[in-house]
mmCIF file of C-alpha atoms in Angstrom:
data_model
loop_
_atom_site.group_PDB
_atom_site.id
_atom_site.type_symbol
_atom_site.label_atom_id
_atom_site.label_comp_id
_atom_site.label_asym_id
_atom_site.label_seq_id
_atom_site.Cartn_x
_atom_site.Cartn_y
_atom_site.Cartn_z
ATOM 1 C CA MET S 1 9.924 17.580 -3.517
ATOM 2 C CA SER S 2 10.210 18.085 -7.258
ATOM 3 C CA SER S 3 7.095 19.308 -9.018
ATOM 4 C CA ALA S 4 4.661 16.572 -10.047
ATOM 5 C CA VAL S 5 1.809 16.538 -12.500
ATOM 6 C CA SER S 6 -1.452 16.852 -10.618
ATOM 7 C CA GLU S 7 -3.708 13.829 -10.464
ATOM 8 C CA ALA S 8 -6.619 15.793 -11.833
ATOM 9 C CA SER S 9 -4.789 16.386 -15.101
ATOM 10 C CA THR S 10 -3.450 12.845 -15.478
ATOM 11 C CA SER S 11 -6.157 10.555 -14.173
ATOM 12 C CA GLY S 12 -8.094 10.395 -17.408
ATOM 13 C CA ALA S 13 -4.936 9.629 -19.395
ATOM 14 C CA THR S 14 -3.489 7.009 -17.091
ATOM 15 C CA GLU S 15 -6.444 5.455 -15.294
ATOM 16 C CA PRO S 16 -9.064 3.452 -17.167
ATOM 17 C CA PHE S 17 -10.991 3.733 -13.905
ATOM 18 C CA PRO S 18 -10.605 7.274 -12.504
ATOM 19 C CA THR S 19 -10.475 7.335 -8.713
ATOM 20 C CA VAL S 20 -10.322 11.074 -7.949
ATOM 21 C CA TRP S 21 -13.834 10.870 -6.482
ATOM 22 C CA ALA S 22 -12.602 8.400 -3.848
ATOM 23 C CA ARG S 23 -10.544 11.194 -2.288
ATOM 24 C CA SER S 24 -13.456 13.598 -1.944
ATOM 25 C CA ALA S 25 -14.556 14.660 1.532
ATOM 26 C CA PRO S 26 -17.692 12.413 1.598
ATOM 27 C CA ALA S 27 -15.725 9.357 0.421
ATOM 28 C CA ARG S 28 -12.975 10.011 2.966
ATOM 29 C CA PHE S 29 -15.518 10.344 5.773
ATOM 30 C CA PHE S 30 -17.259 7.103 4.783
ATOM 31 C CA ARG S 31 -13.953 5.217 4.426
ATOM 32 C CA GLY S 32 -12.634 6.417 7.762
ATOM 33 C CA THR S 33 -15.851 5.470 9.520
ATOM 34 C CA VAL S 34 -15.851 1.966 8.016
ATOM 35 C CA LEU S 35 -12.162 1.451 8.853
ATOM 36 C CA ARG S 36 -12.509 2.510 12.482
ATOM 37 C CA SER S 37 -15.932 1.002 13.205
ATOM 38 C CA VAL S 38 -16.032 -2.180 11.131
ATOM 39 C CA LEU S 39 -12.897 -3.225 9.272
ATOM 40 C CA LYS S 40 -10.228 -2.712 11.926
ATOM 41 C CA PRO S 41 -12.234 -4.273 14.803
ATOM 42 C CA TYR S 42 -13.010 -7.296 12.616
ATOM 43 C CA VAL S 43 -9.417 -7.774 11.402
ATOM 44 C CA TRP S 44 -7.968 -7.242 14.879
ATOM 45 C CA ALA S 45 -10.410 -9.741 16.425
ATOM 46 C CA CYS S 46 -9.566 -12.378 13.797
ATOM 47 C CA THR S 47 -5.798 -11.970 13.628
ATOM 48 C CA ARG S 48 -4.612 -10.450 16.948
ATOM 49 C CA PRO S 49 -1.881 -8.427 15.216
ATOM 50 C CA ARG S 50 1.260 -7.149 16.867
ATOM 51 C CA VAL S 51 2.356 -3.750 15.573
ATOM 52 C CA GLU S 52 5.942 -2.580 16.023
ATOM 53 C CA GLY S 53 7.896 0.471 14.938
ATOM 54 C CA LEU S 54 5.225 3.173 15.045
ATOM 55 C CA GLU S 55 7.759 5.418 16.768
ATOM 56 C CA HIS S 56 9.654 5.581 13.476
ATOM 57 C CA LEU S 57 6.787 7.602 12.017
ATOM 58 C CA ASP S 58 6.939 10.353 14.630
ATOM 59 C CA GLY S 59 9.321 12.482 12.621
ATOM 60 C CA LEU S 60 7.695 11.861 9.243
ATOM 61 C CA ARG S 61 6.652 15.138 7.664
ATOM 62 C CA GLY S 62 4.881 15.223 4.350
ATOM 63 C CA PRO S 63 4.067 12.350 2.002
ATOM 64 C CA ALA S 64 5.990 9.090 1.693
ATOM 65 C CA VAL S 65 6.000 5.890 -0.320
ATOM 66 C CA PHE S 66 5.179 2.965 1.967
ATOM 67 C CA VAL S 67 6.644 -0.275 0.571
ATOM 68 C CA ALA S 68 5.660 -3.674 1.934
ATOM 69 C CA ASN S 69 5.933 -7.359 1.210
ATOM 70 C CA HIS S 70 2.739 -8.918 -0.090
ATOM 71 C CA CYS S 71 1.302 -12.333 0.758
ATOM 72 C CA SER S 72 -2.426 -11.912 1.313
ATOM 73 C CA HIS S 73 -5.526 -9.790 0.776
ATOM 74 C CA LEU S 74 -5.213 -9.106 4.497
ATOM 75 C CA ASP S 75 -2.122 -6.937 3.953
ATOM 76 C CA THR S 76 -3.803 -3.663 3.000
ATOM 77 C CA PRO S 77 -6.476 -3.551 5.741
ATOM 78 C CA LEU S 78 -3.811 -4.586 8.242
ATOM 79 C CA ILE S 79 -1.503 -1.707 7.268
ATOM 80 C CA LEU S 80 -4.365 0.801 7.203
ATOM 81 C CA GLY S 81 -5.447 -0.316 10.653
ATOM 82 C CA ALA S 82 -1.911 -0.243 12.061
ATOM 83 C CA LEU S 83 -1.016 3.263 10.915
ATOM 84 C CA PRO S 84 -1.946 6.302 13.007
ATOM 85 C CA ARG S 85 -5.243 7.805 11.861
ATOM 86 C CA PRO S 86 -3.751 10.951 10.269
ATOM 87 C CA LEU S 87 -1.454 8.836 8.092
ATOM 88 C CA ALA S 88 -4.068 6.210 7.232
ATOM 89 C CA SER S 89 -6.545 8.898 6.203
ATOM 90 C CA ARG S 90 -4.038 10.326 3.698
ATOM 91 C CA LEU S 91 -2.836 7.035 2.217
ATOM 92 C CA ALA S 92 -3.675 5.863 -1.310
ATOM 93 C CA VAL S 93 -3.097 2.220 -2.208
ATOM 94 C CA GLY S 94 -1.701 1.000 -5.509
ATOM 95 C CA ALA S 95 -3.780 -2.012 -6.596
ATOM 96 C CA ALA S 96 -3.398 -4.324 -9.581
ATOM 97 C CA ALA S 97 -5.506 -2.971 -12.432
ATOM 98 C CA ASP S 98 -5.968 -6.461 -13.893
ATOM 99 C CA TYR S 99 -7.390 -7.786 -10.610
ATOM 100 C CA PHE S 100 -9.177 -5.033 -8.689
ATOM 101 C CA PHE S 101 -10.309 -2.833 -11.580
ATOM 102 C CA THR S 102 -11.645 -5.384 -14.048
ATOM 103 C CA SER S 103 -15.246 -4.228 -13.556
ATOM 104 C CA PRO S 104 -16.920 -0.982 -12.473
ATOM 105 C CA LEU S 105 -18.226 -2.643 -9.296
ATOM 106 C CA THR S 106 -14.941 -4.095 -8.028
ATOM 107 C CA GLY S 107 -13.126 -0.929 -9.011
ATOM 108 C CA ALA S 108 -15.574 1.298 -7.171
ATOM 109 C CA VAL S 109 -15.499 -0.858 -4.033
ATOM 110 C CA SER S 110 -11.684 -0.968 -4.030
ATOM 111 C CA ALA S 111 -11.446 2.791 -4.506
ATOM 112 C CA LEU S 112 -14.052 3.611 -1.879
ATOM 113 C CA LEU S 113 -12.960 1.209 0.881
ATOM 114 C CA PHE S 114 -9.190 1.359 0.431
ATOM 115 C CA ASN S 115 -8.550 4.561 -1.547
ATOM 116 C CA ALA S 116 -7.078 2.311 -4.231
ATOM 117 C CA PHE S 117 -5.861 3.436 -7.646
ATOM 118 C CA PRO S 118 -4.968 1.144 -10.580
ATOM 119 C CA VAL S 119 -1.384 0.005 -11.079
ATOM 120 C CA HIS S 120 -0.629 -1.663 -14.402
ATOM 121 C CA ARG S 121 1.716 -4.585 -13.966
ATOM 122 C CA LYS S 122 2.244 -5.393 -17.629
ATOM 123 C CA GLY S 123 2.852 -3.605 -20.887
ATOM 124 C CA VAL S 124 3.813 -0.013 -21.518
ATOM 125 C CA ARG S 125 1.684 1.299 -18.600
ATOM 126 C CA ARG S 126 3.244 -1.059 -16.154
ATOM 127 C CA THR S 127 3.904 0.950 -13.027
ATOM 128 C CA GLY S 128 1.157 3.564 -12.693
ATOM 129 C CA THR S 129 3.749 6.019 -11.367
ATOM 130 C CA THR S 130 2.181 9.045 -13.097
ATOM 131 C CA VAL S 131 -0.923 8.898 -10.910
ATOM 132 C CA ALA S 132 1.160 8.063 -7.825
ATOM 133 C CA ALA S 133 3.440 11.052 -8.478
ATOM 134 C CA GLY S 134 0.387 13.281 -8.799
ATOM 135 C CA LEU S 135 -0.925 12.023 -5.474
ATOM 136 C CA LEU S 136 2.413 12.641 -3.755
ATOM 137 C CA GLY S 137 2.430 16.133 -5.218
ATOM 138 C CA GLN S 138 -0.942 16.766 -3.568
ATOM 139 C CA GLY S 139 0.331 15.598 -0.173
ATOM 140 C CA TRP S 140 -1.000 12.043 -0.242
ATOM 141 C CA SER S 141 1.203 9.125 0.741
ATOM 142 C CA VAL S 142 1.007 5.947 -1.305
ATOM 143 C CA LEU S 143 1.303 2.270 -0.415
ATOM 144 C CA LEU S 144 2.935 0.039 -3.009
ATOM 145 C CA TYR S 145 3.828 -3.645 -3.084
ATOM 146 C CA PRO S 146 7.077 -3.731 -5.102
ATOM 147 C CA GLU S 147 6.959 -7.513 -5.602
ATOM 148 C CA GLY S 148 4.072 -6.862 -7.983
ATOM 149 C CA THR S 149 2.008 -9.827 -6.832
ATOM 150 C CA ARG S 150 1.281 -11.899 -3.757
ATOM 151 C CA SER S 151 3.943 -14.368 -2.664
ATOM 152 C CA ARG S 152 2.854 -17.987 -3.082
ATOM 153 C CA ASP S 153 4.966 -19.339 -0.223
ATOM 154 C CA GLY S 154 5.480 -16.333 2.055
ATOM 155 C CA ARG S 155 9.066 -15.703 0.965
ATOM 156 C CA LEU S 156 10.088 -12.218 -0.117
ATOM 157 C CA GLY S 157 10.415 -11.981 -3.883
ATOM 158 C CA PRO S 158 12.440 -9.567 -6.012
ATOM 159 C CA PHE S 159 11.321 -5.938 -6.064
ATOM 160 C CA LYS S 160 10.363 -4.088 -9.222
ATOM 161 C CA SER S 161 11.782 -0.590 -9.689
ATOM 162 C CA GLY S 162 8.579 1.475 -9.830
ATOM 163 C CA ALA S 163 8.525 2.514 -6.160
ATOM 164 C CA ALA S 164 12.222 3.408 -6.215
ATOM 165 C CA ARG S 165 11.809 5.475 -9.389
ATOM 166 C CA LEU S 166 8.897 7.265 -7.758
ATOM 167 C CA CYS S 167 11.092 8.258 -4.805
ATOM 168 C CA LEU S 168 13.830 9.360 -7.196
ATOM 169 C CA GLU S 169 11.454 11.519 -9.247
ATOM 170 C CA THR S 170 9.592 13.129 -6.347
ATOM 171 C CA GLY S 171 12.221 13.239 -3.598
ATOM 172 C CA VAL S 172 9.947 11.655 -0.969
ATOM 173 C CA PRO S 173 11.212 9.019 1.476
ATOM 174 C CA ALA S 174 10.296 5.343 1.452
ATOM 175 C CA VAL S 175 8.911 3.704 4.587
ATOM 176 C CA PRO S 176 9.629 -0.049 4.723
ATOM 177 C CA VAL S 177 6.889 -2.255 6.176
ATOM 178 C CA ALA S 178 7.122 -5.989 6.859
ATOM 179 C CA LEU S 179 4.051 -8.178 7.320
ATOM 180 C CA HIS S 180 4.280 -11.482 9.167
ATOM 181 C CA GLY S 181 1.829 -14.380 9.148
ATOM 182 C CA THR S 182 -0.707 -12.950 6.714
ATOM 183 C CA LEU S 183 -0.451 -15.855 4.259
ATOM 184 C CA PRO S 184 -1.764 -18.511 6.694
ATOM 185 C CA ALA S 185 -4.312 -15.980 7.990
ATOM 186 C CA ILE S 186 -5.872 -15.552 4.527
ATOM 187 C CA PRO S 187 -4.327 -18.077 2.107
ATOM 188 C CA ARG S 188 -4.660 -17.733 -1.648
ATOM 189 C CA GLY S 189 -8.207 -18.537 -2.683
ATOM 190 C CA ALA S 190 -9.670 -17.574 0.705
ATOM 191 C CA ARG S 191 -11.729 -14.414 1.169
ATOM 192 C CA LEU S 192 -12.005 -14.350 4.968
ATOM 193 C CA PRO S 193 -9.489 -14.985 7.771
ATOM 194 C CA VAL S 194 -9.186 -18.658 8.749
ATOM 195 C CA ARG S 195 -9.876 -19.705 12.302
ATOM 196 C CA ASN S 196 -7.035 -20.380 14.745
ATOM 197 C CA ALA S 197 -4.348 -18.977 12.450
ATOM 198 C CA PRO S 198 -1.148 -17.810 14.155
ATOM 199 C CA PRO S 199 -1.105 -14.131 15.161
ATOM 200 C CA VAL S 200 0.125 -11.730 12.515
ATOM 201 C CA GLY S 201 2.579 -8.872 12.798
ATOM 202 C CA VAL S 202 3.280 -5.490 11.249
ATOM 203 C CA ALA S 203 6.815 -4.092 11.569
ATOM 204 C CA ILE S 204 7.515 -0.524 10.423
ATOM 205 C CA GLY S 205 11.057 0.659 9.810
ATOM 206 C CA PRO S 206 12.576 4.148 9.777
ATOM 207 C CA PRO S 207 12.013 6.160 6.594
ATOM 208 C CA ILE S 208 14.874 5.994 4.117
ATOM 209 C CA ARG S 209 15.799 8.454 1.374
ATOM 210 C CA ILE S 210 17.523 7.939 -1.907
ATOM 211 C CA GLY S 211 21.139 9.076 -1.744
ATOM 212 C CA ALA S 212 22.811 11.688 -3.910
ATOM 213 C CA GLY S 213 23.631 10.074 -7.231
ATOM 214 C CA GLU S 214 22.026 6.777 -6.198
ATOM 215 C CA SER S 215 20.246 4.905 -8.974
ATOM 216 C CA ALA S 216 16.683 3.673 -8.752
ATOM 217 C CA GLN S 217 17.972 0.110 -8.994
ATOM 218 C CA SER S 218 20.307 0.602 -6.041
ATOM 219 C CA PHE S 219 17.554 2.195 -3.959
ATOM 220 C CA ARG S 220 15.174 -0.613 -4.942
ATOM 221 C CA ASP S 221 17.650 -3.154 -3.592
ATOM 222 C CA ARG S 222 18.117 -1.125 -0.414
ATOM 223 C CA MET S 223 14.344 -0.952 0.133
ATOM 224 C CA ARG S 224 14.073 -4.723 -0.263
ATOM 225 C CA GLU S 225 16.930 -5.245 2.179
ATOM 226 C CA ARG S 226 15.200 -3.091 4.804
ATOM 227 C CA VAL S 227 11.913 -4.959 4.399
ATOM 228 C CA SER S 228 13.791 -8.266 4.618
ATOM 229 C CA GLU S 229 15.550 -7.138 7.813
ATOM 230 C CA LEU S 230 12.208 -6.270 9.404
#
């Protein structure tokens, strides 16, 4: 992996809401306990998810950029619950700064429960890749939603280039993840899973690496193709 600026030196410059504290030992212990004892049992009871492709993670060594389609607020807790505990405990989640970090309370809750960090979707600070690169340099994996927003109809939208550029700059692989049925499980405007929704699914593909001389745009398209295939 190429050298990356540490999060500690960049958080104040790139994050209006610093989240370094959310990766401290006490915060990690609290988050892991809540995920295992409360969040995962609740989500699994409501949605009856089917998880496929975990065997593709057996050979994963070191950090990675997990890229997934995005339809629902259910997506992040579903991925965290589906991943093996060692991976889930070292995963930071890119979250929209203009949605999850608009107030100290929502920002703190997002950071504590999901290890979220702000991603700016607009303007000159659009991608938030500086903080993500720092996290990868410290051995954390990151989860990004390259569509940039939730799908309104469940169809896979175009990918932005931030995740692909991150892989290009740091040399880490991308892990494609496809989520099925999460939109009807928690539609837009809903905060809790609806009753009697169809079961949901999580499909994990083999890690992919950017090829020699491959552009970020080409790798972005290849990531989207893998998610679409899943």
